[in-house]
Amino acid sequence: MAEAAYVRRFNPYHRVLHIIMATSFLGSVITGMPLRYSDTPWAPWLMRALGGYEQAGYIHRICAAVTFGYFFSHLIFAAYYIAFVKKFRFRIFGPESMVPRLKDLKDVYGSFRWFLGLGPRPEFDRWTYWEKFDYWAVFWGVGVIGLSGLCLWFPAFFGRFLPGWAFNVAAIVHSDEALLAAGFIFMIHFFNTHMRPEKFPMDTVIFTGRVPIDEFRRERPLEYGRLVREGRLARLKTGPPPNWLLCLAVPYGALLVVTGLLLLVLILLGMLVY
Amino acid sequence: MAAVFVLFLPILANAGLNSGCYACHGEKKFPGGYVDETLYSRSVHGQFSCSTCHVNITAFPHGTPRRVNCMLCHLTGTGGAPRTPALQYELSVHGTAVREGLAAAPHCQTCHGSHDILPPGDPHSRIYRKNIPRLCSRCHKAQYERYKKSIHARALFEMGMERAAVCYDCHEEHRVPNVTSPKWMLWLIGKCGSCHKRELATYRQTYHGQVTRLGYTTVAKCPDCHGAHGILPPSDPGSTLSQKNRLHTCRKCHPGASGGFTTYYAHPDDRDRRRYPQLYYTWLAMTILIVAVFAFFVVHTFLWAYRTLRERLKRKGE
């Protein structure tokens, strides 16, 4: 039964999009943080390693363009999925949707009870509340960092109708929101999805799209039950990820995680020196 | 002790010999050059004999004296002569120009004088703080004309602010580095900030201030916006940052600069609620957001880790 030991969780489009997103995010953080923490000893060194502030600026803006690219690509995909794949029968507040619902609040409450040993672990469906938070945090983050970044990228254009202080505000928002995003991804997202003891050191599902069926049943019993009831599980069953995919996914995933953790150390150093 | 004695030997050996020199050089109309004995004896070198500096004058009558080489003592530190200024001068644009044979380049004497050298704190000294602009103007006339009208000159000469910048504060006395040197350009930012502390601190909060702190010079530094010698407060219509001139100044680097540039705060302080309410409340909102998100998730993460580890231990125990 080795061939059927896995369930497909992410399609290739989402897997590729996540790699693009993770890579451009790290590129943005590496090239941006030396400015925010320009008073630290590591900042000038990192800036030189990146080829100077001008080149770092080009890399930063390329990453920004990639970010806008995946952002709109996702919106188009979501619209296409709802309209053509689901023929407008997609339940916006259903279990397969990223839209938060009452159950998520109950799950937060239930999780804290479980953490404190006051109750059982809540049963999750396709998306847990922390996964939904990650998803909407990107929406919010890309919106806020993107808009403020565009102001700072094209000041001559925006200066035609925005007052000067809007650029000061944009600079504060861009930098603070970037700190929030970087800190959140490198601490919270990394722990929630990769570093927690069940997953340590890395959950490769986002790269391979496949999750072992036992793990799937244990972690998302509601989705598992639903798939069984609706007779959809058989179609999602698949074999283990091919070796070539693992050979690509594991080192690249490790590179992303290690780079992120190193950046986290630099940011924490910057906050302590500051 | 013997060493000290040897060092001062020329002085001691020639003590009293100056009176012989004054026999001729003390005459105002003496064609070989008049030296005012009173002035000289009051000068910082007043206790030295003439031949301490005029080393090739050993007998009478004597020929044309060579130009005095101050470095004989000051580069070596002979008799406790301060060495640092001499070393710095040798590396400065002035010292370099002299070595390269530029006739107009200043020697020590050009600025300090020769027989009338007084300590810098003496108002009669050529290098007294308030006399510096006039001194430098002997060569740098155009810069002096602009400086004369600047807020620094007005502060120093009219408002009695003794610390107001004169030439050597920015151009570093003996060091006088090349004005195109990136190191000096970056150093100068800190120098402006040594008086204008708040302005420096707030400049560092902007992209300009961050890039320069990382060691790059191709973004706006103090003089790029404020001007250099002729610096005026932005409230002055003649300032590079007056409402009339501001956009033109921005366009030196941002050719397409539009109206919004003129109201940008190049020295913002997001903790100053009174002056920059928009920035203060932005900062406050962002800080609350960051603290709230991290507070929630850090607690969440630690409790989660605690629960998972406990369950693992329990399972192992079974």
XYZ file of C-alpha atoms in Angstrom, chain A residues 11-271:
261
model
C -1.709 21.753 -6.399
C 1.377 22.666 -8.462
C 0.199 26.261 -8.951
C 0.063 26.907 -5.220
C 3.369 25.169 -4.619
C 5.156 27.232 -7.261
C 3.470 30.396 -5.996
C 4.655 29.723 -2.453
C 8.256 29.251 -3.621
C 8.100 32.507 -5.581
C 6.540 34.275 -2.617
C 9.063 32.920 -0.110
C 12.003 33.778 -2.361
C 10.882 37.306 -3.165
C 9.997 37.889 0.497
C 13.480 36.889 1.641
C 14.987 39.029 -1.124
C 12.985 42.019 0.072
C 13.917 41.503 3.705
C 17.630 40.998 3.042
C 17.841 44.151 0.951
C 15.593 46.248 3.175
C 16.670 45.471 6.717
C 20.183 46.976 6.408
C 18.457 50.341 5.946
C 16.182 49.955 8.955
C 19.103 48.783 11.075
C 21.757 50.973 9.455
C 23.177 51.736 12.910
C 24.211 48.133 13.537
C 27.653 46.719 12.745
C 26.183 44.078 10.429
C 24.244 46.476 8.217
C 27.129 48.086 6.254
C 28.683 44.656 5.858
C 25.490 43.136 4.468
C 24.975 46.119 2.193
C 28.476 45.688 0.741
C 27.840 41.965 0.318
C 24.727 42.824 -1.686
C 26.794 45.016 -3.991
C 26.028 48.404 -2.493
C 22.799 50.210 -1.700
C 21.967 50.904 -5.335
C 22.176 47.276 -6.367
C 20.323 46.237 -3.217
C 17.664 48.751 -4.240
C 17.320 47.100 -7.660
C 17.001 43.664 -6.058
C 14.446 45.106 -3.625
C 12.332 46.516 -6.460
C 12.589 43.327 -8.537
C 11.275 41.440 -5.496
C 8.530 44.047 -5.203
C 7.529 43.505 -8.825
C 7.478 39.730 -8.226
C 5.310 40.325 -5.150
C 2.764 42.340 -7.120
C 2.942 39.582 -9.740
C 2.046 36.714 -7.408
C -0.504 38.847 -5.582
C -2.520 39.568 -8.715
C -1.881 36.109 -10.081
C -3.514 34.715 -6.955
C -6.508 37.054 -7.273
C -6.984 35.977 -10.872
C -6.602 32.319 -9.939
C -9.104 32.660 -7.104
C -11.618 34.336 -9.414
C -11.024 31.659 -12.081
C -11.414 28.876 -9.495
C -14.660 30.247 -8.088
C -16.171 31.042 -11.494
C -15.028 28.200 -13.740
C -13.887 25.291 -11.588
C -16.574 25.644 -8.926
C -19.118 27.327 -11.244
C -19.987 29.855 -8.521
C -20.942 27.058 -6.136
C -17.884 27.710 -3.937
C -18.986 28.222 -0.331
C -17.284 31.450 0.755
C -17.878 30.607 4.411
C -17.434 26.876 3.915
C -14.659 24.665 5.261
C -12.556 24.926 2.077
C -12.542 28.725 2.141
C -9.865 30.925 3.696
C -12.554 33.274 4.959
C -12.632 33.173 8.778
C -15.748 31.760 10.397
C -17.078 31.283 13.899
C -15.386 27.880 14.174
C -11.977 29.579 13.931
C -12.682 31.668 17.025
C -13.865 28.539 18.830
C -10.667 26.782 17.716
C -8.505 29.579 19.138
C -10.331 29.231 22.438
C -10.140 25.430 22.282
C -6.431 25.523 21.464
C -5.625 27.652 24.496
C -7.647 25.252 26.638
C -5.670 22.378 25.156
C -2.330 24.195 25.705
C -3.256 24.567 29.379
C -4.418 20.974 29.704
C -8.070 21.950 30.149
C -9.507 20.142 27.186
C -8.899 18.084 24.062
C -7.210 19.472 21.010
C -9.729 21.071 18.624
C -10.362 19.172 15.418
C -9.325 21.079 12.323
C -10.615 21.163 8.810
C -8.738 22.086 5.638
C -7.420 25.375 7.055
C -6.537 25.976 10.686
C -6.969 29.425 12.187
C -3.222 30.082 12.199
C -3.032 29.152 8.520
C -5.837 31.573 7.773
C -4.016 34.229 9.755
C -0.874 33.635 7.662
C -2.925 33.937 4.505
C -4.685 37.185 5.430
C -1.509 38.622 6.910
C 0.030 38.367 3.451
C -2.977 40.175 1.982
C -2.711 42.942 4.539
C 1.083 43.015 4.333
C 1.281 43.154 0.558
C -1.380 45.850 0.550
C 0.274 48.043 3.163
C 3.906 47.439 2.206
C 3.020 47.498 -1.473
C 1.172 50.801 -1.440
C 3.671 52.561 0.806
C 6.502 51.050 -1.240
C 5.008 52.359 -4.476
C 4.890 55.859 -2.942
C 8.569 55.611 -2.061
C 9.421 54.073 -5.436
C 7.644 56.735 -7.522
C 7.698 59.842 -5.328
C 7.601 62.224 -8.295
C 4.320 60.745 -9.503
C 2.668 60.445 -6.087
C 3.997 63.858 -5.043
C 1.740 65.421 -7.648
C -1.316 64.786 -5.498
C 0.000 63.638 -2.097
C 1.390 66.042 0.520
C 4.986 65.587 1.627
C 4.101 64.102 5.006
C 2.419 61.197 3.203
C 5.924 60.052 2.233
C 7.068 60.279 5.846
C 4.055 58.194 6.802
C 4.798 55.772 3.954
C 8.365 55.355 5.189
C 7.249 54.588 8.755
C 4.525 52.201 7.632
C 6.763 50.442 5.100
C 9.527 49.851 7.613
C 7.341 48.899 10.597
C 5.083 46.625 8.577
C 8.199 44.964 7.126
C 9.474 44.332 10.642
C 6.108 42.856 11.571
C 6.039 40.645 8.474
C 9.636 39.470 8.836
C 9.313 38.854 12.560
C 6.036 37.045 12.054
C 7.257 34.784 9.250
C 10.623 33.981 10.832
C 9.283 33.362 14.321
C 5.616 32.464 14.223
C 5.096 30.983 10.765
C 8.338 29.032 10.957
C 7.374 27.588 14.322
C 3.753 26.888 13.468
C 4.491 25.101 10.235
C 8.082 23.842 10.454
C 9.715 24.058 13.843
C 7.105 22.660 16.186
C 8.091 19.234 17.448
C 5.680 17.293 15.179
C 7.099 18.924 12.057
C 10.697 19.652 13.017
C 12.793 20.621 11.165
C 10.599 21.205 8.138
C 7.191 20.372 6.718
C 7.760 19.690 3.010
C 4.063 19.563 2.104
C 4.134 23.047 0.592
C 6.907 21.936 -1.799
C 5.762 18.394 -2.609
C 2.033 18.990 -2.196
C 1.751 15.595 -0.480
C 1.053 14.754 3.125
C 1.220 11.218 4.602
C -2.321 9.973 4.973
C -1.918 9.102 8.686
C -0.682 12.575 9.445
C -3.503 14.032 7.385
C -6.137 12.049 9.286
C -4.603 13.024 12.611
C -4.155 16.715 11.843
C -7.309 17.466 9.869
C -9.889 14.904 10.966
C -12.813 17.048 9.811
C -11.450 17.396 6.285
C -10.576 13.706 6.198
C -14.076 12.734 7.294
C -15.626 15.103 4.779
C -13.520 13.751 1.924
C -14.415 10.182 2.862
C -18.118 11.035 3.109
C -18.126 12.856 -0.209
C -16.128 10.058 -1.802
C -13.336 12.427 -2.868
C -10.489 10.928 -0.890
C -9.681 8.223 -3.440
C -9.020 10.842 -6.124
C -6.632 12.715 -3.823
C -4.649 9.629 -2.838
C -1.191 9.552 -4.264
C 2.234 7.998 -3.786
C 5.142 9.432 -1.853
C 6.866 12.440 -3.381
C 9.395 11.399 -6.049
C 13.013 11.534 -5.045
C 13.949 14.261 -7.533
C 11.311 16.506 -5.997
C 12.569 15.895 -2.479
C 16.132 16.498 -3.619
C 15.043 19.936 -4.832
C 12.541 20.752 -2.131
C 14.477 19.852 0.991
C 17.673 21.833 0.295
C 15.767 24.817 -1.048
C 13.321 24.772 1.825
C 16.215 24.466 4.245
C 17.955 27.394 2.561
C 14.837 29.542 2.952
C 14.355 28.584 6.592
C 18.021 29.033 7.541
C 18.237 32.386 5.761
C 15.093 33.510 7.525
C 16.409 32.467 10.918
C 19.713 34.246 10.284
C 17.810 37.386 9.350
C 15.783 37.017 12.520
C 19.002 36.974 14.539
C 20.208 40.114 12.747
C 16.885 41.860 13.348
C 16.935 40.944 17.043
C 20.523 42.200 17.264
C 19.393 45.413 15.600
C 16.564 45.862 18.067
